[in-house]
Structure formats: structure tokens, C-alpha cells
Amino acid sequence: SPSFQDCEFYKEMKKRAYDLADAGLYLLCDSAYPLRVYMITPYDNVTHATHKDYFNYFHSSSRIALSPNSLSNIWIKVK
């Protein structure tokens, strides 16, 4: 989204993309965003009951569970 791409948070993420990924920190985004080093987006055009479908389910569930009002809750540590 253009408004998100104009915000300071997004600009800072772009500067620190590889540092964030090296630390295992990622931003969960919907399919409107491109896949980036620091963004995890869902798979497109998946078949039901496949690994990609399960990934999309948990990805969506995680995004919904996060509070949009707290930046500290946006980051997901991937192990």
C-alpha cells in the first residue's frame, strides 16, 4: 500500500531488512504486498489440503491474532 510505503516504519525496515531477517524477525503481510526479505506473504493459488494451504491458514491466523495498534506485536520470531 502506498501509505504504508511512505511511513517511517517501512523505510526503516527497508534499511535494516537483512539485519531483521538475520535476527529471525519478519513482518506478516497479506497478498497485496510483494515478498521481501523482511516480509512473509501467503502463497497464491494453492490447492486445498497441501503444505502451502496449511501455511496460508496459519499465516492468516497469526496476522489476525496480532494487535494492529502495537508495533511490538507485529514482529514474529521464526525459529
Coordinates of N, CA and C in Angstrom, one line a residue:
S1 N 0.8 -1.2 0.0 CA 0.0 0.0 0.0 C 0.9 1.2 0.0
P2 N 0.6 2.2 -0.8 CA 1.4 3.4 -0.9 C 1.5 4.2 0.5
S3 N 0.5 4.2 1.3 CA 0.6 4.9 2.5 C 1.5 4.2 3.5
F4 N 1.5 2.9 3.5 CA 2.5 2.1 4.3 C 3.9 2.3 3.8
Q5 N 4.1 2.3 2.5 CA 5.4 2.5 2.0 C 6.0 3.9 2.2
D6 N 5.1 4.9 2.5 CA 5.6 6.2 2.8 C 5.9 6.4 4.3
C7 N 5.5 5.5 5.1 CA 5.7 5.7 6.6 C 7.2 5.4 7.0
E8 N 7.6 6.0 8.1 CA 9.0 5.9 8.6 C 9.3 4.4 9.0
F9 N 8.3 3.7 9.5 CA 8.5 2.3 9.9 C 8.9 1.5 8.7
Y10 N 8.2 1.6 7.6 CA 8.6 0.9 6.4 C 9.9 1.3 5.9
K11 N 10.3 2.5 5.9 CA 11.6 3.0 5.4 C 12.7 2.4 6.3
E12 N 12.4 2.4 7.6 CA 13.4 1.8 8.5 C 13.6 0.3 8.3
M13 N 12.5 -0.4 8.0 CA 12.6 -1.8 7.7 C 13.4 -2.1 6.5
K14 N 13.2 -1.3 5.4 CA 14.0 -1.5 4.2 C 15.5 -1.3 4.5
K15 N 15.8 -0.3 5.3 CA 17.2 -0.1 5.6 C 17.8 -1.3 6.4
R16 N 17.0 -1.9 7.3 CA 17.5 -3.0 8.1 C 17.0 -4.3 7.7
A17 N 16.6 -4.5 6.5 CA 16.0 -5.8 6.1 C 16.8 -7.0 6.4
Y18 N 18.1 -7.0 6.0 CA 18.9 -8.2 6.3 C 19.2 -8.4 7.7
D19 N 19.4 -7.3 8.5 CA 19.6 -7.4 9.9 C 18.4 -8.0 10.6
L20 N 17.2 -7.6 10.2 CA 16.0 -8.2 10.8 C 15.8 -9.6 10.4
A21 N 16.1 -10.0 9.2 CA 16.0 -11.4 8.8 C 17.0 -12.2 9.5
D22 N 18.2 -11.7 9.6 CA 19.3 -12.5 10.3 C 18.9 -12.7 11.8
A23 N 18.1 -11.8 12.3 CA 17.7 -11.9 13.7 C 16.4 -12.8 13.8
G24 N 15.9 -13.2 12.7 CA 14.7 -14.1 12.6 C 13.4 -13.3 12.8
L25 N 13.4 -12.0 12.5 CA 12.2 -11.1 12.6 C 11.6 -10.8 11.3
Y26 N 10.3 -11.0 11.1 CA 9.6 -10.8 9.9 C 8.3 -10.1 10.1
L27 N 7.8 -9.4 9.1 CA 6.5 -8.8 9.2 C 5.6 -9.7 8.3
L28 N 4.5 -10.1 9.0 CA 3.5 -10.9 8.2 C 2.6 -10.0 7.5
C29 N 2.5 -10.1 6.1 CA 1.8 -9.3 5.3 C 0.7 -10.1 4.5
D30 N -0.3 -9.4 4.0 CA -1.2 -10.1 3.1 C -0.7 -10.1 1.7
S31 N -1.5 -10.7 0.8 CA -1.0 -10.9 -0.6 C -0.9 -9.6 -1.4
A32 N -1.3 -8.5 -0.8 CA -1.2 -7.2 -1.6 C 0.2 -6.8 -1.6
Y33 N 1.1 -7.3 -0.7 CA 2.5 -6.9 -0.6 C 3.4 -7.9 -1.3
P34 N 4.5 -7.4 -1.9 CA 5.4 -8.3 -2.5 C 6.2 -9.0 -1.4
L35 N 6.7 -10.2 -1.8 CA 7.6 -11.0 -0.9 C 8.9 -10.2 -0.8
R36 N 9.4 -9.9 0.4 CA 10.6 -9.3 0.6 C 11.4 -10.0 1.7
V37 N 12.7 -9.7 1.9 CA 13.5 -10.4 2.9 C 12.8 -10.3 4.3
Y38 N 12.2 -9.2 4.6 CA 11.6 -8.9 5.9 C 10.1 -9.1 6.0
M39 N 9.5 -9.5 4.9 CA 8.0 -9.7 4.8 C 7.7 -11.2 4.4
I40 N 6.8 -11.8 5.1 CA 6.3 -13.1 4.8 C 4.8 -12.9 4.3
T41 N 4.6 -13.3 3.0 CA 3.3 -13.2 2.4 C 2.7 -14.6 2.1
P42 N 1.4 -14.7 2.0 CA 0.8 -16.0 1.7 C 1.1 -16.5 0.3
Y43 N 1.0 -17.8 0.0 CA 1.1 -18.3 -1.3 C -0.1 -18.0 -2.1
D44 N 0.1 -17.8 -3.4 CA -1.0 -17.6 -4.3 C -1.5 -18.9 -4.9
N45 N -2.8 -19.0 -5.2 CA -3.3 -20.1 -6.0 C -2.9 -21.5 -5.4
V46 N -3.3 -21.8 -4.2 CA -2.9 -23.0 -3.6 C -4.0 -24.1 -3.7
T47 N -3.6 -25.3 -3.7 CA -4.5 -26.4 -3.7 C -4.9 -26.8 -2.3
H48 N -6.2 -27.1 -2.0 CA -6.7 -27.4 -0.7 C -5.9 -28.6 -0.1
A49 N -5.7 -28.5 1.2 CA -5.0 -29.6 2.0 C -3.6 -29.9 1.5
T50 N -2.9 -28.9 1.1 CA -1.5 -29.0 0.8 C -0.6 -28.3 1.8
H51 N 0.7 -28.4 1.8 CA 1.5 -27.7 2.7 C 1.3 -26.2 2.6
K52 N 1.2 -25.7 1.3 CA 1.0 -24.3 1.1 C -0.3 -23.8 1.6
D53 N -1.3 -24.6 1.5 CA -2.6 -24.3 2.1 C -2.6 -24.2 3.6
Y54 N -1.9 -25.1 4.3 CA -1.8 -25.1 5.7 C -0.9 -23.8 6.1
F55 N 0.1 -23.6 5.4 CA 0.9 -22.4 5.6 C 0.0 -21.1 5.6
N56 N -0.8 -21.0 4.5 CA -1.6 -19.8 4.4 C -2.6 -19.7 5.6
Y57 N -3.2 -20.9 6.0 CA -4.1 -20.9 7.1 C -3.4 -20.3 8.4
F58 N -2.2 -20.8 8.7 CA -1.6 -20.4 9.9 C -1.0 -18.9 9.8
H59 N -0.6 -18.6 8.6 CA -0.2 -17.2 8.3 C -1.4 -16.2 8.6
S60 N -2.5 -16.6 8.0 CA -3.7 -15.7 8.2 C -4.1 -15.7 9.7
S61 N -4.1 -16.8 10.3 CA -4.5 -16.8 11.8 C -3.5 -16.0 12.6
S62 N -2.3 -16.0 12.3 CA -1.3 -15.2 13.0 C -1.5 -13.7 12.8
R63 N -1.8 -13.3 11.5 CA -2.0 -11.9 11.2 C -3.2 -11.4 12.0
I64 N -4.3 -12.2 12.0 CA -5.5 -11.8 12.7 C -5.3 -11.7 14.2
A65 N -4.5 -12.5 14.8 CA -4.3 -12.5 16.2 C -3.5 -11.3 16.7
L66 N -2.7 -10.7 15.8 CA -1.9 -9.6 16.3 C -2.7 -8.3 16.4
S67 N -2.3 -7.5 17.4 CA -3.0 -6.2 17.5 C -2.4 -5.2 16.6
P68 N -3.2 -4.6 15.8 CA -2.7 -3.6 14.8 C -2.2 -2.3 15.5
N69 N -2.5 -2.1 16.8 CA -2.2 -0.9 17.5 C -0.8 -0.9 18.2
S70 N -0.1 -2.1 18.1 CA 1.1 -2.2 18.8 C 2.2 -2.7 17.9
L71 N 3.2 -1.9 17.6 CA 4.3 -2.4 16.7 C 5.1 -3.5 17.3
S72 N 5.1 -3.6 18.7 CA 5.9 -4.6 19.3 C 5.2 -6.0 19.1
N73 N 3.9 -6.0 18.7 CA 3.2 -7.2 18.5 C 3.3 -7.7 17.0
I74 N 3.8 -6.8 16.1 CA 3.9 -7.1 14.7 C 4.9 -8.2 14.4
W75 N 6.0 -8.1 15.1 CA 7.2 -8.9 14.8 C 7.0 -10.4 15.3
I76 N 7.3 -11.3 14.4 CA 7.2 -12.7 14.7 C 8.6 -13.3 14.6
K77 N 9.0 -14.0 15.7 CA 10.3 -14.6 15.7 C 10.1 -16.0 15.1
V78 N 10.8 -16.3 14.0 CA 10.8 -17.5 13.4 C 11.9 -18.4 13.8
K79 N 11.6 -19.6 14.3 CA 12.7 -20.5 14.8 C 13.0 -21.5 13.8

